[in-house]
Amino acid sequence: MADYPPGITASEEARLAEVAKDWALAHGLTVRPPLAVIAAGADPQNILATPVPVTLFPSPFPKVCFQQGIAVQKVYNQLYASISQDEDFLARMVEEIGGSDDFISELWKVHLRVKKEGYVQHKSLGLFRSDYMVHQDSKGSGPQIKQVEFNTIASSFGGLSSQTSQLHKYLSSTEYPLIEKLIQRNTLDLPPNNSAAGLASGIREAFISYGASSTSHDKCVVFLVQDGERNIFDQKHLEYSLQSSTDLVIPVFRLPFSEIQQHTRLADGAGRQLLYKPPHLQAHTFEVAVIYMRSGYGPGDYPDARAWEARYHLERSAAIKCPSILTQIAGTKKVQQVLATPETSPNPSILGRYLSSSSSSSLSALVSTFTNIYPLDTSEAGLKAREIATDPELSKGYVLKPQREGGGNNIYRAAIPAFLKTIPEAHWPSYILMELITPPPVSNTILRNGKLEQGGVICELGIYGTCIWDQEAKTISHNEQVGYLLRTKGDQSEEGGVAAGFGCMDSCTLV
Ligand code: ADP
Ligand code: MG
């Protein structure tokens, strides 16, 4: 598609921007306005919303790559469910990350405390997202996706992503054909995207799988959120989808992480049911069947010991956690590195062990999504990585990552050697070094805060998966692939986070 997206006039572009903006507002493809849009304190009643940044056209994405991501998702779900069940392996990962990472150490301590008294809930819910970029190697073989990271906690944008696909579908049937003869009505190959409904149905399945309430209270789902969340409508779409079941009433409440102790307690007795009393309904108490965490993934949510006690309180409860601490740790970059660097792992056939029921072809399909990732320890692979990471020339092809989520934490390219000088060598093993994936150039126009940014862009595909398993019985009762996310950023930016202000929402037209 050499002429795609088409060159259009300034007035055509302005028209598209106008239509996209109104569609976004009308359909909740929105966020709370950032400071760039509205001055601090200018919306004291918190009544405003603004369109999320989007591309004016769906970006072209290789069909084989898209299908590759879809095909491998259920195997990835199974892999991460299995890793979550392997406590010894995760204990080794925590040890390798080392005590210099206080956040991971504290998480692990919470797990150990609960383990000591015994978990009362063995079921676990994963709402996962596996992120990829297209890699085209110089040898001329076809394009392939390579995994950027695998998210096991607060995998976001599923609520807005299906909406973005709808926006582009709408534009392709109404606007594009008018301005560009080459894009006749509905001729773009726009894959269906059920991310919002799909993620919600994962939560719904967990709600059912919790079983009947064993206190006298109705069951509910709690979304554990951050104060002042700007990306709230992304979460709201999941909430509305959950509540739209006609055969099942699922009360959903939003609980700020900072208010866990204030509004929840454990039932008396050995069952440790989590009881939630909504602040606005003091006569009501609910038994929490599922805790869906859209917070708690980074140190910022744990300012003091009380916050860690709150996480412990949830972890020891009977609610099904999305995710449990073990699953959260399974999602660290360290685990991803060990999977991708088999010679450094204690068991060379680690993937075969976790995926013994998978065919060898689905196993090799999974392995083909790995790119080179190195530890920064004193193993053979680690020493090689240290050579690269301390060399201003060699480090240009790499990104250095700590064990953090949520964007803005990585160190890129030539900045790596100088950064490493600022931290003691004993702390280096808490980082991993990853080869940069350099996708083929694509161009598009981003509509951000009412302004258009035209130019080269880089696209990152996320595939969502839902999984429910039993930690003790080691069985998986639910495993689905549910929709996708395409995030796009200007090619001058290293980070791609939409909420962090670097990237924008997009959808795929398959080529
Ligand atoms: P986080 O957990 O903060 O989201 P990521 O590993 O997803 O961390 O990195 C953040 C962003 O950095 C990605 O969305 C992507 O834009 C960029 N990035 C990360 N790893 C790579 C890589 N190997 N190649 C190219 N870009 C990368
Ligand atoms: Mg990421």
PDB file of C-alpha atoms and ligand atoms in Angstrom, residues 129 131 148-151 333 401 404-407 410 460 487 495-497, ligand 2:
ATOM      1  CA  ARG A 129      -1.688  -8.462  27.122  1.00  0.00           C
ATOM      2  CA  ASP A 131       2.930  -6.588  23.245  1.00  0.00           C
ATOM      3  CA  VAL A 148       8.230  -6.183  23.644  1.00  0.00           C
ATOM      4  CA  GLU A 149       6.792  -7.359  26.946  1.00  0.00           C
ATOM      5  CA  PHE A 150       4.074  -9.496  28.518  1.00  0.00           C
ATOM      6  CA  ASN A 151       1.696  -7.740  30.932  1.00  0.00           C
ATOM      7  CA  LYS A 333      10.929  -8.411  32.680  1.00  0.00           C
ATOM      8  CA  LYS A 401      14.809  -2.114  31.650  1.00  0.00           C
ATOM      9  CA  ARG A 404       8.786  -1.785  36.538  1.00  0.00           C
ATOM     10  CA  GLU A 405       5.474  -1.313  34.746  1.00  0.00           C
ATOM     11  CA  GLY A 406       3.531   1.604  33.387  1.00  0.00           C
ATOM     12  CA  GLY A 407       5.958   3.381  31.090  1.00  0.00           C
ATOM     13  CA  ASN A 410      13.476   2.432  30.592  1.00  0.00           C
ATOM     14  CA  GLU A 460       3.010  -1.651  18.800  1.00  0.00           C
ATOM     15  CA  ARG A 487      -0.690   1.808  19.896  1.00  0.00           C
ATOM     16  CA  GLU A 495       8.299   5.297  24.795  1.00  0.00           C
ATOM     17  CA  GLY A 496       4.834   4.437  23.520  1.00  0.00           C
ATOM     18  CA  GLY A 497       2.523   4.869  26.514  1.00  0.00           C
TER      19      GLY A 497
HETATM   20 MG    MG B   2       4.640  -1.747  27.912  1.00  0.00          MG
END
